[in-house]
XYZ file of N, CA and C in Angstrom:
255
model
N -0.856 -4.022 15.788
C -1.172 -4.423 14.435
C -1.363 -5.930 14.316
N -0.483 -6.888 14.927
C -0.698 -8.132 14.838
C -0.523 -8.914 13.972
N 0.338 -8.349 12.766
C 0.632 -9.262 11.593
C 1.262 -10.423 11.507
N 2.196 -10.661 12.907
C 3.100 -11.575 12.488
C 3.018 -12.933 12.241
N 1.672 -13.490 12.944
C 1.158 -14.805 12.530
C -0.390 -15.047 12.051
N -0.944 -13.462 12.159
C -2.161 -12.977 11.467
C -2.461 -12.237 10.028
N -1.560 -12.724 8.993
C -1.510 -11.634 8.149
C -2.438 -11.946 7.184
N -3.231 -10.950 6.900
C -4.324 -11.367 6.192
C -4.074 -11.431 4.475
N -4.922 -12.068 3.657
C -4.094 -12.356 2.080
C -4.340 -10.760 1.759
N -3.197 -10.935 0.627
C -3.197 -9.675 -0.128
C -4.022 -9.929 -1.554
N -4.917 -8.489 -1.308
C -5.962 -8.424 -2.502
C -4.997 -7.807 -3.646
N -4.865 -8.827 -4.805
C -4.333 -8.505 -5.497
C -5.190 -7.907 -6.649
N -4.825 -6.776 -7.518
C -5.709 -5.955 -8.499
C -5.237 -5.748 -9.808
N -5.454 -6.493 -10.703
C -4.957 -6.189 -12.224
C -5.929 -5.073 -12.977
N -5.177 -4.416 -13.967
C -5.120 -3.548 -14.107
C -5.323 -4.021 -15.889
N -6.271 -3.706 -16.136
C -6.612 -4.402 -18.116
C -6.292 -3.071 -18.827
N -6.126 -3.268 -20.566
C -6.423 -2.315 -21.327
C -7.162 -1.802 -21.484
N -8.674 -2.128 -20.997
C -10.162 -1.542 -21.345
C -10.209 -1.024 -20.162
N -9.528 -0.625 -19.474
C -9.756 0.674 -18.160
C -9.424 1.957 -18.644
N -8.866 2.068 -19.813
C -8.272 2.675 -19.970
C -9.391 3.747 -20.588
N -10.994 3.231 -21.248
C -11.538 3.909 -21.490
C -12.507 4.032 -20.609
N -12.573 3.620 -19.352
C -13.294 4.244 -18.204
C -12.697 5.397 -17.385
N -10.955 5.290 -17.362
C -10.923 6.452 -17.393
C -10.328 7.637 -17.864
N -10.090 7.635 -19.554
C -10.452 8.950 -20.061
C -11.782 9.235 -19.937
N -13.105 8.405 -20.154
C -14.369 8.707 -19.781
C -14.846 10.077 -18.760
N -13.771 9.116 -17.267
C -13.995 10.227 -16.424
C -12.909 11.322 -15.991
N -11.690 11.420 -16.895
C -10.954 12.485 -16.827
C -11.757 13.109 -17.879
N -12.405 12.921 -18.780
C -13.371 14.170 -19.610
C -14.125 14.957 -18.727
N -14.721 14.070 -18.147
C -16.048 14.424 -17.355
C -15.641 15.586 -16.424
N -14.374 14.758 -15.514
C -14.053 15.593 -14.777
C -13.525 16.997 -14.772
N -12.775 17.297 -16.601
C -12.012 18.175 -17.214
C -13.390 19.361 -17.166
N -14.269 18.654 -17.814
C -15.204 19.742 -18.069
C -16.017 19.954 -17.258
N -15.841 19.157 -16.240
C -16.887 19.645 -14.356
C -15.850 20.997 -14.000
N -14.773 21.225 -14.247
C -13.986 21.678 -13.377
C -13.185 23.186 -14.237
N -13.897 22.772 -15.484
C -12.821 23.418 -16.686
C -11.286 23.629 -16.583
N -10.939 22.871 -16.802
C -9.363 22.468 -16.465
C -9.259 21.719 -18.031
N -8.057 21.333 -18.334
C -7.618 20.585 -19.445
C -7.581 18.807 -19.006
N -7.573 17.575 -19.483
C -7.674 16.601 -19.232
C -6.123 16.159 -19.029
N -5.255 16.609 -19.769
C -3.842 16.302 -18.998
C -3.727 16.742 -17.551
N -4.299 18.135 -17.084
C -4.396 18.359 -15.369
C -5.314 17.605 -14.636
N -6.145 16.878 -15.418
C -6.812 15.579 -14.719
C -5.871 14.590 -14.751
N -5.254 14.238 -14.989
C -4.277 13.242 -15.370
C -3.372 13.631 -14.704
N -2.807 14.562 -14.432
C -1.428 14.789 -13.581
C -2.257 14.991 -11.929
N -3.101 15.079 -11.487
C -3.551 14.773 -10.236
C -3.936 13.635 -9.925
N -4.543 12.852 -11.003
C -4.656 11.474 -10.874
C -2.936 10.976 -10.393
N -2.052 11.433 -11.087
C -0.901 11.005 -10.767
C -0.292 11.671 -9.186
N -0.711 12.549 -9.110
C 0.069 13.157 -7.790
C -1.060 12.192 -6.950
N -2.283 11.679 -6.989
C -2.935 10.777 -5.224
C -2.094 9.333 -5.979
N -2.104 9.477 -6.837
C -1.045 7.845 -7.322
C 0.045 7.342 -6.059
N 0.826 9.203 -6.487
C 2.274 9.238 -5.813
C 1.585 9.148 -4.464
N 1.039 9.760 -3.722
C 0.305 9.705 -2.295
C 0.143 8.502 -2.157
N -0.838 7.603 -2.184
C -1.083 6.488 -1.864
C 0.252 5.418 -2.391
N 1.171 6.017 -2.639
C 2.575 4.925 -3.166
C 3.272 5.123 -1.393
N 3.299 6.515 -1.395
C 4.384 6.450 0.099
C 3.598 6.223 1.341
N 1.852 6.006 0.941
C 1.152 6.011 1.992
C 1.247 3.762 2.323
N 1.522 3.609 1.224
C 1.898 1.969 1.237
C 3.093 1.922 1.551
N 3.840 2.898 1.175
C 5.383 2.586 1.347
C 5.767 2.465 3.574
N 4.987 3.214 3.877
C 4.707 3.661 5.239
C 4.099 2.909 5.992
N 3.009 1.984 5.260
C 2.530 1.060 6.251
C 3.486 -0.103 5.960
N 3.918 -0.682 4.838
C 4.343 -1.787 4.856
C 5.948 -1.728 6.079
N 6.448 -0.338 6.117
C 7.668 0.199 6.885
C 7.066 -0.418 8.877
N 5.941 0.070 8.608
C 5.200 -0.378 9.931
C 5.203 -2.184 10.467
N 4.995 -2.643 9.112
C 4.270 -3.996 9.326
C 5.539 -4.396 9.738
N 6.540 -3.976 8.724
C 7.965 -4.626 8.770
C 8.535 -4.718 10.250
N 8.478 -3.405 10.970
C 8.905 -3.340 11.772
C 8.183 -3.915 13.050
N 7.359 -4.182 13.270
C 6.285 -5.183 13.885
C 6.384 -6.529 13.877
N 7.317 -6.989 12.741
C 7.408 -7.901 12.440
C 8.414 -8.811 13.021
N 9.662 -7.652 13.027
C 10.927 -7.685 13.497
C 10.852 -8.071 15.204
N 10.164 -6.955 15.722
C 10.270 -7.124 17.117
C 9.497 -8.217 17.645
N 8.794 -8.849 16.598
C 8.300 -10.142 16.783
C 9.215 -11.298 16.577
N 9.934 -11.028 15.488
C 11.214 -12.141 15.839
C 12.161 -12.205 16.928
N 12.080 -10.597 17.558
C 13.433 -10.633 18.579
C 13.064 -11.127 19.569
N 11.501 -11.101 19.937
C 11.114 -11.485 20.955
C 10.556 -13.042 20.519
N 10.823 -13.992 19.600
C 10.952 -15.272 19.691
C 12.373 -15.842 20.098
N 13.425 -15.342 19.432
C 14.880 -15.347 19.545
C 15.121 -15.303 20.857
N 14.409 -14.030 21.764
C 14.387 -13.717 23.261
C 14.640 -15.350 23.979
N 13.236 -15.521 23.659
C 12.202 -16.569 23.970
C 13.529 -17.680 24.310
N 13.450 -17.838 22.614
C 14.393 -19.439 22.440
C 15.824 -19.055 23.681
N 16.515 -18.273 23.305
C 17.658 -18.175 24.271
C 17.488 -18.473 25.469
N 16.589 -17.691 26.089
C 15.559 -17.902 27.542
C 15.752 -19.651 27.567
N 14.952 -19.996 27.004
C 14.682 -21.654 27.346
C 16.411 -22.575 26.850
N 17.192 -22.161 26.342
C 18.247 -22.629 25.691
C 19.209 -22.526 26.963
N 19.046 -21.360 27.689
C 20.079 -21.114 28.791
C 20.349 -22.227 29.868
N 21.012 -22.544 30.164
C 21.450 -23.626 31.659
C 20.613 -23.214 32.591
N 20.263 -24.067 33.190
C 19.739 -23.478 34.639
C 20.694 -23.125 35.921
């Protein structure tokens, strides 16, 4: 992965009040592509929500830990050169 002195910026994404009518827009759309009710558009919108929450929760678990064994192996390092000869 390579994060530990490569980490690239985080795209940050705000989130306005006027989204809000792009998407009931397309939970209509989608309600009546599918004939379903627009609250069951809305509660699947929420279940890939929850998905992509533990699918971040999982990589950042990754980065973390990538991260770590990148410190142990500086710590390694320093001790290495710190030792007596």
């Amino acid at each position: 992965m390579g994060t530990l002195f490569n980490q690239s910026p985080r795209a940050y994404c705000k989130v306005e009040i006027s989204d809000i009518d792009n998407f009931l827009e397309n939970a209509v759309r989608l309600a009546e592509k599918y004939h379903i009710n627009v609250s069951d558009v809305i509660a699947a919108k929420s279940a890939l929500e929850q998905e992509r929450s533990n699918n971040l929760y999982v990589k950042n678990g990754d980065t973390f830990d990538e991260q770590m064994a990148g410190f142990g192996e500086l710590i390694q390092e320093l001790n290495r050169v710190m030792e007596p000869d």
